[in-house]
Coordinates of C-alpha atoms in Angstrom, one line a residue:
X109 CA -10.6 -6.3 -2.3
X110 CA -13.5 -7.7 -4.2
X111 CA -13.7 -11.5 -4.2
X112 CA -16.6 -13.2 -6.6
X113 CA -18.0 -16.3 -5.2
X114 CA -17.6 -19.5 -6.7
X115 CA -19.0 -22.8 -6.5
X116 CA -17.2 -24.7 -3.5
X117 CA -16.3 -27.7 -5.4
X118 CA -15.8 -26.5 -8.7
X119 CA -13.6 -28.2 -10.9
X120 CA -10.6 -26.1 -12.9
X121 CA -9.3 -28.8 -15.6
X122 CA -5.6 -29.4 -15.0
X123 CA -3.6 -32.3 -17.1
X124 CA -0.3 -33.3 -15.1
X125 CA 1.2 -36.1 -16.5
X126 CA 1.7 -38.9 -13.5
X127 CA 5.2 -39.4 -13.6
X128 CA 5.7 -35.6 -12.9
X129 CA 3.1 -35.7 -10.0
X130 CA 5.2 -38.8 -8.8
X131 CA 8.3 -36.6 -8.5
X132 CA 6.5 -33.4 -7.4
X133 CA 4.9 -35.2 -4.2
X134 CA 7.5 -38.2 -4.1
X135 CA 5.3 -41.1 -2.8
X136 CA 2.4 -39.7 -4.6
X137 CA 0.5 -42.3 -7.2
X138 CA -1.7 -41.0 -9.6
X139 CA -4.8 -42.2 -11.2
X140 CA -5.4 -42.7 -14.6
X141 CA -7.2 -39.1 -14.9
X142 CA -4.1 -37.3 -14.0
X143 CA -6.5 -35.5 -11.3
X144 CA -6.4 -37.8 -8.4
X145 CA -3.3 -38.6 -6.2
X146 CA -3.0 -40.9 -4.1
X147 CA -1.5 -41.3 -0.6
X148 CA 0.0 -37.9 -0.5
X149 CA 1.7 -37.3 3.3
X150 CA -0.4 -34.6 4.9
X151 CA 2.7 -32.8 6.2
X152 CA 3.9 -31.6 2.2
X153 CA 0.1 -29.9 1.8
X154 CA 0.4 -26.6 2.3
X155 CA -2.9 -24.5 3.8
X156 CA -4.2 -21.8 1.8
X157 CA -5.9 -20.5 4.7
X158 CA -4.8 -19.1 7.5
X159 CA -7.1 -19.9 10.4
X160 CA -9.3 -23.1 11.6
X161 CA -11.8 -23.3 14.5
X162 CA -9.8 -25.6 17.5
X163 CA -13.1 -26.6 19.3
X164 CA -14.7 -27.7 16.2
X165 CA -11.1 -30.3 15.1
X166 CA -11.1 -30.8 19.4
X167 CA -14.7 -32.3 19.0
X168 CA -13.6 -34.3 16.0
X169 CA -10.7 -36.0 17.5
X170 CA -12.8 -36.3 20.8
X171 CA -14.9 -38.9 18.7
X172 CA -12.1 -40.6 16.8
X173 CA -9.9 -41.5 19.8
X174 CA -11.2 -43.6 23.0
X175 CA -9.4 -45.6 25.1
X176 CA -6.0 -45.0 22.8
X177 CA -7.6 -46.8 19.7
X178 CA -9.5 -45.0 17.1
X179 CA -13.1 -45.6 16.5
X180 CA -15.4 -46.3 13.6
X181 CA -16.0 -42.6 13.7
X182 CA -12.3 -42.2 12.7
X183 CA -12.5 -44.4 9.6
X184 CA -16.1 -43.3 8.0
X185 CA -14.6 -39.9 8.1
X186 CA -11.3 -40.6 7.0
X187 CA -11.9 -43.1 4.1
X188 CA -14.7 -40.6 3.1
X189 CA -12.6 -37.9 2.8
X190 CA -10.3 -40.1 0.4
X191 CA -12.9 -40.5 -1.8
X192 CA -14.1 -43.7 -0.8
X193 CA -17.6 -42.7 0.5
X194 CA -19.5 -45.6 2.2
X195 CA -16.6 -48.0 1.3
X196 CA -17.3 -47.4 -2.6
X197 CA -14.1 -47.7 -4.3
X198 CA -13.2 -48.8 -7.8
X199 CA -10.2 -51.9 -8.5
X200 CA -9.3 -52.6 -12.1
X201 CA -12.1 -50.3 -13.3
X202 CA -14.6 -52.2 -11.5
X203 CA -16.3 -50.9 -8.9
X204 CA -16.3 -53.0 -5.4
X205 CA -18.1 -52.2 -1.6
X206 CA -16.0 -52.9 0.9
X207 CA -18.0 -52.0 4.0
X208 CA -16.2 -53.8 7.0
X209 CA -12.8 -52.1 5.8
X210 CA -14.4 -48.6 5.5
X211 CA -15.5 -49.0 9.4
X212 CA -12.2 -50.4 10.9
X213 CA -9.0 -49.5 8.6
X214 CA -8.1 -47.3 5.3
X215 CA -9.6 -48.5 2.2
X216 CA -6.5 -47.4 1.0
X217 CA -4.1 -49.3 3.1
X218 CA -5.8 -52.5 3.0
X219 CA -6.2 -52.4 -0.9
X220 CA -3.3 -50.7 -2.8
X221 CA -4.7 -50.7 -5.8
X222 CA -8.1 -48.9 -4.9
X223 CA -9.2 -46.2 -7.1
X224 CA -12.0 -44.1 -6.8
X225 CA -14.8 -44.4 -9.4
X226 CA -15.6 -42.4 -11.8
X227 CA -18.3 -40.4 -9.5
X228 CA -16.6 -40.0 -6.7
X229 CA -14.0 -37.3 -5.5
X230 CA -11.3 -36.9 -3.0
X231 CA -12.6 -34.1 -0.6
X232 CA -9.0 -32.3 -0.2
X233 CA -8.8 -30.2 -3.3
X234 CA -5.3 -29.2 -4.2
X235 CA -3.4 -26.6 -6.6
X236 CA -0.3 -27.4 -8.1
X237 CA 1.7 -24.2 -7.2
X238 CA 5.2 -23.0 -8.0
X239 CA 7.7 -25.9 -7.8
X240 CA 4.9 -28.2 -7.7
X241 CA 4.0 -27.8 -3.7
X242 CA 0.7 -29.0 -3.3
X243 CA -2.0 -26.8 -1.7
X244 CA -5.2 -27.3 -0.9
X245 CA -8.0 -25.1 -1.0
X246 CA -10.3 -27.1 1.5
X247 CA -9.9 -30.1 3.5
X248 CA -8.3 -28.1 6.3
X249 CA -9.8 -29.5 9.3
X250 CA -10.0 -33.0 8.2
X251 CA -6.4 -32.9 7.2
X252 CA -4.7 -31.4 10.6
X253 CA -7.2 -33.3 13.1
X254 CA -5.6 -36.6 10.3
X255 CA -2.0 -35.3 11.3
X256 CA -2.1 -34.4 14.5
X257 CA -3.5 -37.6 15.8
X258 CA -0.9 -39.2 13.9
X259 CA 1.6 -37.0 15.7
X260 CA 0.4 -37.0 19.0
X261 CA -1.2 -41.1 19.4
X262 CA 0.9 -42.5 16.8
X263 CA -2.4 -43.4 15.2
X264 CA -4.3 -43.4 12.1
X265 CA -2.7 -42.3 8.9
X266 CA -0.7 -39.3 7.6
X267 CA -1.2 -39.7 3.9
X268 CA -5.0 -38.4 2.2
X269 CA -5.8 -38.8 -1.5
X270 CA -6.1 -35.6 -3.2
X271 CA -7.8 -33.9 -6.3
X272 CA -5.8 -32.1 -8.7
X273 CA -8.1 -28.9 -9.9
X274 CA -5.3 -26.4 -11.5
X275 CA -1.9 -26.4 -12.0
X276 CA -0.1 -23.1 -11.9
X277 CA 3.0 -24.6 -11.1
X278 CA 4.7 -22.6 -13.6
X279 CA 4.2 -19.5 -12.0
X280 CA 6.5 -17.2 -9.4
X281 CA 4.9 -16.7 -6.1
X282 CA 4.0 -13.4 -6.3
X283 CA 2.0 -14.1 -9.7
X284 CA 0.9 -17.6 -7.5
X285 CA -0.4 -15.0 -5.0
X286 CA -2.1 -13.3 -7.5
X287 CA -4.1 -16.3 -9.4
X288 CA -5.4 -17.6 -6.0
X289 CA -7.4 -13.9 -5.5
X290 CA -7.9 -13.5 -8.9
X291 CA -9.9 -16.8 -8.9
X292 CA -11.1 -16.8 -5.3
X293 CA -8.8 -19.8 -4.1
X294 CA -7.8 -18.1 -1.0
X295 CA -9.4 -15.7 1.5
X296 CA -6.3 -13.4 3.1
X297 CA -8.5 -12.6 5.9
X298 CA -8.7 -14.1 9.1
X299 CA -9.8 -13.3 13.1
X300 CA -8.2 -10.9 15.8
X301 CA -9.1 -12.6 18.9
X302 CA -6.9 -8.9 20.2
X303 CA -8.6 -6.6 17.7
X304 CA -12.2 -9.1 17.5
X305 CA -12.4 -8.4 13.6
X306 CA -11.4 -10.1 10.9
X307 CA -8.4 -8.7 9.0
X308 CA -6.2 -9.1 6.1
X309 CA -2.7 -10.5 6.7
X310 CA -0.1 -11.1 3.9
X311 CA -0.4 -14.5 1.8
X312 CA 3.7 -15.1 2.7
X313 CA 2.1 -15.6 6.4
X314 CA 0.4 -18.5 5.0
X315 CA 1.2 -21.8 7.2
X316 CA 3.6 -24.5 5.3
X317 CA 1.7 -27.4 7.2
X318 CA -1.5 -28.7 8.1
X319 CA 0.0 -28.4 12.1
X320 CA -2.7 -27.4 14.4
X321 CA -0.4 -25.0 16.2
X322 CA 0.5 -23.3 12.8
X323 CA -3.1 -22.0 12.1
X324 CA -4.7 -18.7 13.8
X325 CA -8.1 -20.3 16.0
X326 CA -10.9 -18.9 14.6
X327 CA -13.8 -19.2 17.5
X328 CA -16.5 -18.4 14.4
X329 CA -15.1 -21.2 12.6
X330 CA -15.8 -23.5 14.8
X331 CA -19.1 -22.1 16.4
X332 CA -20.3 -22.4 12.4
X333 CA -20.3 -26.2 12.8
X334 CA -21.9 -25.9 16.4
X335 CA -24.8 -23.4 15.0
X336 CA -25.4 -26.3 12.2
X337 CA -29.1 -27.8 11.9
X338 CA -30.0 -25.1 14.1
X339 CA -29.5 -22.3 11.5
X340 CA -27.2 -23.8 9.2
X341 CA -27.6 -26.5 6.5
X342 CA -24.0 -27.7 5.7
X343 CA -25.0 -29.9 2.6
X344 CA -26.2 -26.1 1.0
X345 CA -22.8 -24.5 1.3
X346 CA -22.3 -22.9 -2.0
X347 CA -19.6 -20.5 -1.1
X348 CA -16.1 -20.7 -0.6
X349 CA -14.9 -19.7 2.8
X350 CA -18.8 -20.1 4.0
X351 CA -17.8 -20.1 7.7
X352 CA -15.3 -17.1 7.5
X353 CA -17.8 -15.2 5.8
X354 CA -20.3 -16.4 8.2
X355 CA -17.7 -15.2 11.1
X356 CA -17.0 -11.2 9.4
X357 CA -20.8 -10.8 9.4
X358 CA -21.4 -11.5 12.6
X359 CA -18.5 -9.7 14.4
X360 CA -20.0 -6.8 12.7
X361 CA -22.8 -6.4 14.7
X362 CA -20.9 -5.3 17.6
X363 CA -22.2 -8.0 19.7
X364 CA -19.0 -9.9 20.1
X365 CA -17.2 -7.4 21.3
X366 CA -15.4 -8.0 24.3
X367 CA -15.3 -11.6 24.3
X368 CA -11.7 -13.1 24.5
X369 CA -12.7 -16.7 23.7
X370 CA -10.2 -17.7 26.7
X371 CA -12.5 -19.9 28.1
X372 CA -15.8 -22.2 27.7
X373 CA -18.0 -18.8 29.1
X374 CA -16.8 -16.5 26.3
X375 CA -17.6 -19.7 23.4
X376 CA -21.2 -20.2 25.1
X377 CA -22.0 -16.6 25.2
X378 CA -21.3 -16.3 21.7
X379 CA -22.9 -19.8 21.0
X380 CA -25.9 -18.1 22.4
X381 CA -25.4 -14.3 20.6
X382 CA -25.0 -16.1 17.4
X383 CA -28.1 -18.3 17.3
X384 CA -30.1 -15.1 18.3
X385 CA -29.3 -13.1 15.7
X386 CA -29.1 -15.8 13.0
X387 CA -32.9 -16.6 14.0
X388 CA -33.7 -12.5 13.6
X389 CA -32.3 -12.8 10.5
X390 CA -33.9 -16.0 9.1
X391 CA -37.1 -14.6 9.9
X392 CA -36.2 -11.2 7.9
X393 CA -35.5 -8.9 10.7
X394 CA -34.5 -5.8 8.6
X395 CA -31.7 -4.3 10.4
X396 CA -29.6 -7.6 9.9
X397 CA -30.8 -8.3 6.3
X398 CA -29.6 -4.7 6.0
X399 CA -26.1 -5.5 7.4
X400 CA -25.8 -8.5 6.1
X401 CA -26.0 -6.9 2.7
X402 CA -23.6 -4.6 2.9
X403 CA -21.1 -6.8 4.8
X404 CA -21.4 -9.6 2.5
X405 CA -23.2 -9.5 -0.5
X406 CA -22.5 -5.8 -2.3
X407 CA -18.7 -5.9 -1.6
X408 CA -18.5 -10.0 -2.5
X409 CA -21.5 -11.3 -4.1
X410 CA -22.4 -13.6 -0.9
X411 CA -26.1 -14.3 0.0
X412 CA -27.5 -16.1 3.0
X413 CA -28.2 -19.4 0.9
X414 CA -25.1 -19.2 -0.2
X415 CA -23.5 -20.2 3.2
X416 CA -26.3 -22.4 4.1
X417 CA -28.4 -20.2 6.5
X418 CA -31.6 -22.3 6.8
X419 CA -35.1 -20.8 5.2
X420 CA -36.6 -21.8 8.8
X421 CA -34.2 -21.6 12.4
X422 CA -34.6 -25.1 14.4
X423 CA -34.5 -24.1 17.9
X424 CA -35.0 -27.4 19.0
X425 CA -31.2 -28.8 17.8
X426 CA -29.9 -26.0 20.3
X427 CA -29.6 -27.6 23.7
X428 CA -27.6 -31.0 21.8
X429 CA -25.5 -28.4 20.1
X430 CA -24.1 -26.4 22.6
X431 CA -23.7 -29.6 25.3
X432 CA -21.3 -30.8 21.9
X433 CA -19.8 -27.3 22.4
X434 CA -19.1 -28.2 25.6
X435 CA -17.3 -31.3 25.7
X436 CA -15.1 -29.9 23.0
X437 CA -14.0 -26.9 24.7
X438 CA -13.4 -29.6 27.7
X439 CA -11.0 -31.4 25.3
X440 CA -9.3 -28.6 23.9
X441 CA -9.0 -27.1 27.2
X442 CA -7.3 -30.7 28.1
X443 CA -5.2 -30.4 25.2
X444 CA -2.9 -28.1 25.4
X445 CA -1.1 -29.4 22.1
X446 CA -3.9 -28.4 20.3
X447 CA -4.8 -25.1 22.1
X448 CA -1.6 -23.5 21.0
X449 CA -2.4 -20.6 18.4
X450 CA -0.2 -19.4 15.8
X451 CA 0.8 -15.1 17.3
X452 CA 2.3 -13.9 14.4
X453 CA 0.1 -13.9 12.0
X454 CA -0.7 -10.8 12.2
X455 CA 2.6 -9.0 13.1
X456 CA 3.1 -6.2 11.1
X457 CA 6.3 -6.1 8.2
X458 CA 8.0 -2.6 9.5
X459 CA 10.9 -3.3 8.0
X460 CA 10.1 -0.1 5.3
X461 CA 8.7 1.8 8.3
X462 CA 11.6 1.4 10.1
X463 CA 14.2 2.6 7.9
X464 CA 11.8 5.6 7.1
X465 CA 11.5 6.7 10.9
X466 CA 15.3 6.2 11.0
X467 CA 15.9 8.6 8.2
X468 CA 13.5 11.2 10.0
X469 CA 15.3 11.0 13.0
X470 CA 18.2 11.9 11.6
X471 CA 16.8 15.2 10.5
X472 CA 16.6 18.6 13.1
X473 CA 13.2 20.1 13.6
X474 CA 14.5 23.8 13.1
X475 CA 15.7 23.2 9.6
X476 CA 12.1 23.2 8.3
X477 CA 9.0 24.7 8.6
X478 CA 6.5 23.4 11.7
X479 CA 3.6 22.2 9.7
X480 CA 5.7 20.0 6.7
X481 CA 8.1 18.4 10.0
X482 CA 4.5 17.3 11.8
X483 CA 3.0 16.0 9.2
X484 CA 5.6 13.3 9.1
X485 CA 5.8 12.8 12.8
X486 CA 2.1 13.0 12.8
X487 CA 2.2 9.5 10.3
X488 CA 4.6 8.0 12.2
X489 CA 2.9 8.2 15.4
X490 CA -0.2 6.9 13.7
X491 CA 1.7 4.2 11.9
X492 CA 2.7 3.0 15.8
X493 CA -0.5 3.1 16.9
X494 CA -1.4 0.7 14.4
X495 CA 1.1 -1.7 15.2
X496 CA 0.0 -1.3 18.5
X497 CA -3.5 -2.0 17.8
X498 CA -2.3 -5.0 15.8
X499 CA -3.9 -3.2 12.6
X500 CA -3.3 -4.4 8.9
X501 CA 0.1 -5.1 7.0
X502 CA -1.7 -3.2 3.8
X503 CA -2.8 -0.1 6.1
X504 CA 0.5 0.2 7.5
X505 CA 2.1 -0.3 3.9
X506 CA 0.1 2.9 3.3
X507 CA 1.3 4.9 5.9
X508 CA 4.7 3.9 5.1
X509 CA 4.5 5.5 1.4
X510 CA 2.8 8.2 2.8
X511 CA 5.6 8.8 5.5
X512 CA 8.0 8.6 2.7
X513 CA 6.2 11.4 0.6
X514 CA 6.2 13.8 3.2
X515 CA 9.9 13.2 3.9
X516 CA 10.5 14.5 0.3
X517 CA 7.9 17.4 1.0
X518 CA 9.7 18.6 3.7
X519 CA 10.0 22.6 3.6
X520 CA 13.7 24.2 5.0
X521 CA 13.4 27.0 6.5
X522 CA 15.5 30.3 5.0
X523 CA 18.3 30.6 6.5
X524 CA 18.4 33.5 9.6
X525 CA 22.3 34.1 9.5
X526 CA 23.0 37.5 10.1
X527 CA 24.8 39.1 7.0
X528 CA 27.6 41.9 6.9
X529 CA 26.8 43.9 4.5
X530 CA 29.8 46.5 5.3
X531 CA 31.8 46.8 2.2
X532 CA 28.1 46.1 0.1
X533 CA 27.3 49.6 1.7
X534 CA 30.7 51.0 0.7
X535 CA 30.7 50.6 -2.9
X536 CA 27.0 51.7 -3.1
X537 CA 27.6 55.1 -1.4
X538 CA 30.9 55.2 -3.6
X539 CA 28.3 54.5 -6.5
X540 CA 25.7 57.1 -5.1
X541 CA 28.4 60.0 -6.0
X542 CA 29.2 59.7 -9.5
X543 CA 26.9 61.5 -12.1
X544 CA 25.2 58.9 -14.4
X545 CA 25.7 61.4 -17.1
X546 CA 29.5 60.9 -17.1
X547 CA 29.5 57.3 -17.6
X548 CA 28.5 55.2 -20.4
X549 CA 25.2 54.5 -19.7
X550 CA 25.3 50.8 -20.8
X551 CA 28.1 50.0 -17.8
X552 CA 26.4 52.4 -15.5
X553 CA 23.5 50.5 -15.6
X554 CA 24.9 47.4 -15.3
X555 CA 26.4 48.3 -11.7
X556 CA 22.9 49.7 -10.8
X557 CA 21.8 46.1 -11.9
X558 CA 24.0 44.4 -9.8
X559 CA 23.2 46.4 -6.4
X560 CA 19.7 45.3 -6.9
X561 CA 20.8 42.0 -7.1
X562 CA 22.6 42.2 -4.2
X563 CA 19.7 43.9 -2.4
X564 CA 17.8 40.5 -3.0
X565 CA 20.3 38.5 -2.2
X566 CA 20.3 40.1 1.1
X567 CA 16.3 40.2 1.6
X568 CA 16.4 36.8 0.7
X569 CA 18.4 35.7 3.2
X570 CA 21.7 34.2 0.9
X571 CA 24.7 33.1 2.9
X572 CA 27.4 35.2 3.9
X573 CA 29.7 34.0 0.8
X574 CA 27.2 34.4 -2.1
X575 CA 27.4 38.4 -0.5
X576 CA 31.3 38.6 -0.6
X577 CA 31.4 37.1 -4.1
X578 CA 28.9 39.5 -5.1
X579 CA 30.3 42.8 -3.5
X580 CA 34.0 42.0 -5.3
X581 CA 32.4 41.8 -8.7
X582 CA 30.3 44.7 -7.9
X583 CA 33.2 46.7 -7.3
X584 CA 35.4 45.7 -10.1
X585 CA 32.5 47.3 -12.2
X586 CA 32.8 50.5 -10.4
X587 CA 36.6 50.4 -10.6
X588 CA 36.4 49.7 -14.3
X589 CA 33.7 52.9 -14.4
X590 CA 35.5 56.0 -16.6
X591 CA 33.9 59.3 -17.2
X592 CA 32.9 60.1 -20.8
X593 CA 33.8 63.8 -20.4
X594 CA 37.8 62.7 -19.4
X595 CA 38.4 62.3 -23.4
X596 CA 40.1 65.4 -24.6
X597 CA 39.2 66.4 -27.8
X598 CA 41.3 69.5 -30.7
X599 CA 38.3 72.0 -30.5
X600 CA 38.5 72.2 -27.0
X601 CA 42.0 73.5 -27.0
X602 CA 42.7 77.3 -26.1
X603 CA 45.1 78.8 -29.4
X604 CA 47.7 81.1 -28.4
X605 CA 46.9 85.2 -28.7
X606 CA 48.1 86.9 -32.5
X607 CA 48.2 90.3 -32.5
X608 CA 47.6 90.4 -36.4
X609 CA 44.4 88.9 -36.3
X610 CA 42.9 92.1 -35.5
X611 CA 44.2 93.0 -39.0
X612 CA 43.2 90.3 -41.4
X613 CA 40.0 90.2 -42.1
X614 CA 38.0 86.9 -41.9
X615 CA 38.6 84.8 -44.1
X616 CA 34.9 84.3 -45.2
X617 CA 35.4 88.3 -46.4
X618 CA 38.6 87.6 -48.7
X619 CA 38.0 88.1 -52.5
X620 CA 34.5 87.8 -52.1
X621 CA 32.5 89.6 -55.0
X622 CA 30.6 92.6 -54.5
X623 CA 27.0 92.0 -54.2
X624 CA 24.8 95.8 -54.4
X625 CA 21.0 94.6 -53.9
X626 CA 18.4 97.2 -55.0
X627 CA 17.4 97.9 -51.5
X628 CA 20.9 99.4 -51.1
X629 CA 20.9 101.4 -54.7
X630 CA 17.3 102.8 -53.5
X631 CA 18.5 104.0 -49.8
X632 CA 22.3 105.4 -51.4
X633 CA 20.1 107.6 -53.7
X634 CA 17.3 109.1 -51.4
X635 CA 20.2 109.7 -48.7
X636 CA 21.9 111.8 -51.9
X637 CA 18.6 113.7 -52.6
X638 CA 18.7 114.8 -49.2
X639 CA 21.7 115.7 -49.1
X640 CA 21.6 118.0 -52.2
X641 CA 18.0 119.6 -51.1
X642 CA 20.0 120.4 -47.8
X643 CA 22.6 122.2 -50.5
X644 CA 20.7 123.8 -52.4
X645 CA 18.0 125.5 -49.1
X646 CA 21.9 126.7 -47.9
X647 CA 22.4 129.2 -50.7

C-alpha cells in the first residue's frame, strides 16, 4: 500500500454547524469557527492508531505526578495542548495572558468562556467519522497519559479541546476506512514485539479509547522521543506517523532482532543500536542512505528531513537521554497499569479459513488426483504457519482465496470399478455373424456405431449402469436387424413343367415378317451353282 506524505498539521476545511457538534460529542461547546470544540471527554475520542510507546507516556506522567499532586509540568503541557500555549487564550474576542492559571490549573476550567485566538490551535486534531464519533489523527500520547492519570490518581482533567479538520461523518465505515488511507489519516501498521517487524493489522482492530492498556507498545515509539536532540529535531517533523516510520526503518536493518523489550536491558541496547546507526546515516554512510531509500522514501515518499533526522548527530545529549530512558522504564516497570499491552491486535480473522479447511476435510484423498489434493493441503499448512508466526490478516486473506480456488480445481480421479461386460460381449459376437450385405446398411451401421460407443464407454471407465443401459439398446437394434434378401419377390418363383411349350414357338417368332437380307440371296444362289455344276460333271 502506497501512502503520500502530508504535512503533519494540515488543515482539511470542514463546516459543522455547533449545535450538531453539541449533540454528536454531548458536552462538547464549539467555537465560533465551527472547527474548535471545546471540553470534549477524552474517553469518546477514538485512536486512529493503533500503537503508542509506554516508556515515552511512563516518563510523561513520571513528571506530572509527585507526591499525589500534579506539577507545573502537568499544566504547561496540558493547557498547551488545548490550545492555550503560554497561557494565551482569547475571552470575548479579546485576547488575554493568564500565566499563573496556565502553571497551576486548566485555562479552561478556571475561565469557561476562554477561546483560543485566532492563531492558535488545539493540538488533538479530530475527524468527524460515521455517526459523528470523534477521532483523532494525533494527540495520542498526550491524550491517554490525560486519561489515565485521571483514572488511576483521580487527577487532572478528562476533557481536551479539539480541532475539527474533516467531516466524513456521512460515510459507512468501510468507505470511512477507505478516506483515512486515501488521504493518509491513518497508518494500519504497527510493531510485533513476537515477529520484531512492523505489520499491517485490520482498521476494525483499531482501539475505541484513548486507554493505555488498549494500544499495542511500540518500543520505537518511544525510543523516537529518547533519540531526540541527539539525532532528532522534533519541531522539523513534517510527516505523519514520523516515529512509526522512524521505527520500520530501523527494524529493517536486522539489528533489532532478537530483542524482546521485556526489560530496561533490551530498551538500552536498542537506545544504543539506534543512535549508532542514526549517526552513520547522518553523516551519509551509504549502505543506510541506501536502505533508507527503499524502506521509506520510494514505496512512501518519506525523506530523512521529513521525520526530523538532524543535518549534524549531537552525541553530547546522549548520556541525559538514556538516564531519562531509564527512570521511565523504572516507572513503567512500577506500573503495572500502564505496562499492560493490548495481544490481539494482531490475531488473525480465520473465520473464512476455517470454514474452507472444514470443507476440505470433508473430502477423501483417493477421490482425486495427488498433485490437485496437495496443493490445497499444501496452502492450508502454510496458512497455519502464518497464524503461527503471528503473520498478516491481508496475507492470510490471500491464502484463504487461494485455498478456495484450488478446492474448485480439484481433479477426481476416473473411476476404477471393474465392469462386466458379459452380455456387451454377447451381442457383439451375435453381431460378428451376420453378413453386412443382408442388412440395410443404414441400420447396420448404426449397431456398429453403437459398439464403438460402448467400447469407449468401457475404456473410459463409465459405471456399471451407463454399460447395462447401453447393451439393452444395443441389442434391440440387433433384434430389430432383418435381412434384405428374406423379401420374396414373382420372378423368383419356379412355374410348373408344360409339355406344349416344346411346341409353340416363342412368342418373339409369331407373325413376324420375313426379313431375306442380300447376304442370304448371295449364299442361297452360289450353294445352287454348285449344286448344278455337281449335276451337270454327273452325266
Amino acid at each position: 500500500m502506497k501512502i503520500m506524505i502530508t504535512t503533519r498539521f494540515s488543515k482539511i476545511s470542514a463546516t459543522v454547524a455547533g449545535l450538531v457538534a453539541a449533540i454528536f460529542v454531548g458536552v462538547a461547546n464549539v467555537s465560533a469557527d465551527n472547527k474548535t470544540e471545546y471540553n470534549v471527554p477524552i474517553s469518546t475520542i477514538h485512536p486512529i492508531q493503533a500503537a503508542v510507546g509506554k516508556a515515552q507516556i511512563a516518563s510523561k506522567i513520571s513528571t506530572y505526578v509527585e507526591n499525589g499532586a500534579l506539577t507545573k509540568n502537568y499544566y504547561n503541557d496540558f493547557n498547551d495542548d488545548n490550545g492555550y500555549t503560554n497561557g494565551l487564550y482569547s475571552l470575548n474576542g479579546v485576547s488575554q495572558t493568564d500565566k499563573t492559571t496556565y502553571k497551576t490549573n486548566s485555562i479552561q476550567s478556571v475561565i469557561p468562556d476562554a477561546q483560543l485566538t485566532n492563531d492558535s490551535t488545539a493540538k488533538v486534531p479530530v475527524i468527524k467519522g460515521p455517526g459523528g464519533t470523534l477521532y483523532a489523527t494525533d494527540g495520542h500520547h498526550g491524550s491517554t497519559t490525560y486519561e489515565f492519570i485521571k483514572q488511576q490518581y483521580n487527577l487532572g482533567f478528562d476533557t481536551i479541546n479539539v480541532e475539527v479538520i474533516a467531516d466524513y461523518s456521512s460515510l459507512s465505515m468501510a468507505d470511512f476506512y477507505k478516506k483515512l488511507i486515501a488521504n493518509n489519516q491513518v497508518l494500519p501498521m504497527a510493531f510485533n514485539v513476537k515477529t520484531g517487524e512492523y505489520q499491517s493489522f485490520s482498521l476494525d482492530r483499531l482501539p475505541t479509547h484513548m486507554y493505555a492498556n488498549e494500544f499495542v507498545n511500540d518500543p520505537f515509539r518511544s525510543l523516537a522521543y529518547f533519540w531526540r536532540k541527539s539525532a532528532i529535531d522534533k519541531d522539523n517533523v513534517t510527516a505523519n506517523f514520523a516515529e512509526f516510520y522512524l521505527g520500520m526503518f530501523l527494524t529493517s536493518t536486522g539489528e533489532f532482532k532478537g530483542l524482546s523489550f521485556e526489560s530496561q536491558d533490551y530498551y538500552l541496547t536498542a537506545f544504543n543500536k539506534g543512535n549508532a546507526i542514526l549517526q552513520k546515516l547522518i553523516n551519509g554512510d551509504t549502505t543506510y542512505t541506501a536502505l533508507f531509500n527503499k524502506v521509506l522514501t520510494i514505496p512512501y515518499g518519506v525523506t530523512p528531513s521529513m521525520l526530523g533526522i538532524q543535518s549534524i548527530f549531537d552525541d553530547t545529549k546522549i548520556a541525559a537521554q538514556r538516564q531519562k530512558l531509564t527512570d521511565a522504564l523504572t516507572f513503567l516497570t512500577n506500573t503495572p497499569a500502564l505496562a499492560t499491552s493490548n495481544t490481539t491486535l494482531f490475531d488473525l480473522n480465520t473465520e473464512q479459513l476455517t470454514k474452507q479447511v472444514a470443507t476440505f476435510k470433508a473430502l477423501s484423498a483417493s477421490d482425486y488426483t495427488k498433485d490437485s489434493y496437495q496443493k490445497v493441503n499444501d496452502l492450508i499448512t502454510k496458512a497455519n504457519e502464518l497464524i503461527s508466526n503471528n503473520g498478516s490478516q491481508t496475507d492470510l486473506d490471500n491464502l484463504t482465496s487461494q485455498i478456495e480456488q484450488a478446492l474448485r480445481n480439484l481433479v477426481k480421479v476416473p473411476t476404477t470399478e471393474i465392469l462386466d461386460t458379459t452380455q456387451f460381449e454377447q451381442q457383439v459376437s451375435r453381431f460378428n455373424k451376420l453378413t453386412a450385405t443382408q442388412y440395410d446398411s443404414t441400420h447396420y451401421q448404426s449397431i456398429k456405431n453403437a459398439i464403438a460407443e460402448i467400447q469407449a464407454l468401457i475404456t473410459n471407465h463409465g459405471t456399471q449402469n451407463e454399460l447395462n443401459t447401453k447393451v439393452e439398446s444395443l441389442q434391440a437394434k440387433i433384434d430389430a436387424l432383418k435381412p434384405v434378401s428374406s423379401v420374396k419377390t414373382a420372378t423368383n418363383t419356379s412355374p410348373k413343367h408344360n409339355h406344349k411349350q416344346h411346341l409353340e414357338l416363342p412368342r418373339t417368332m409369331v407373325k413376324q415378317p420375313i426379313i431375306i437380307s442380300p447376304v442370304m440371296i448371295v449364299l442361297v444362289l452360289m450353294a445352287s451353282v454348285s449344286f448344278s455344276y455337281k449335276r451337270f460333271k454327273l452325266f
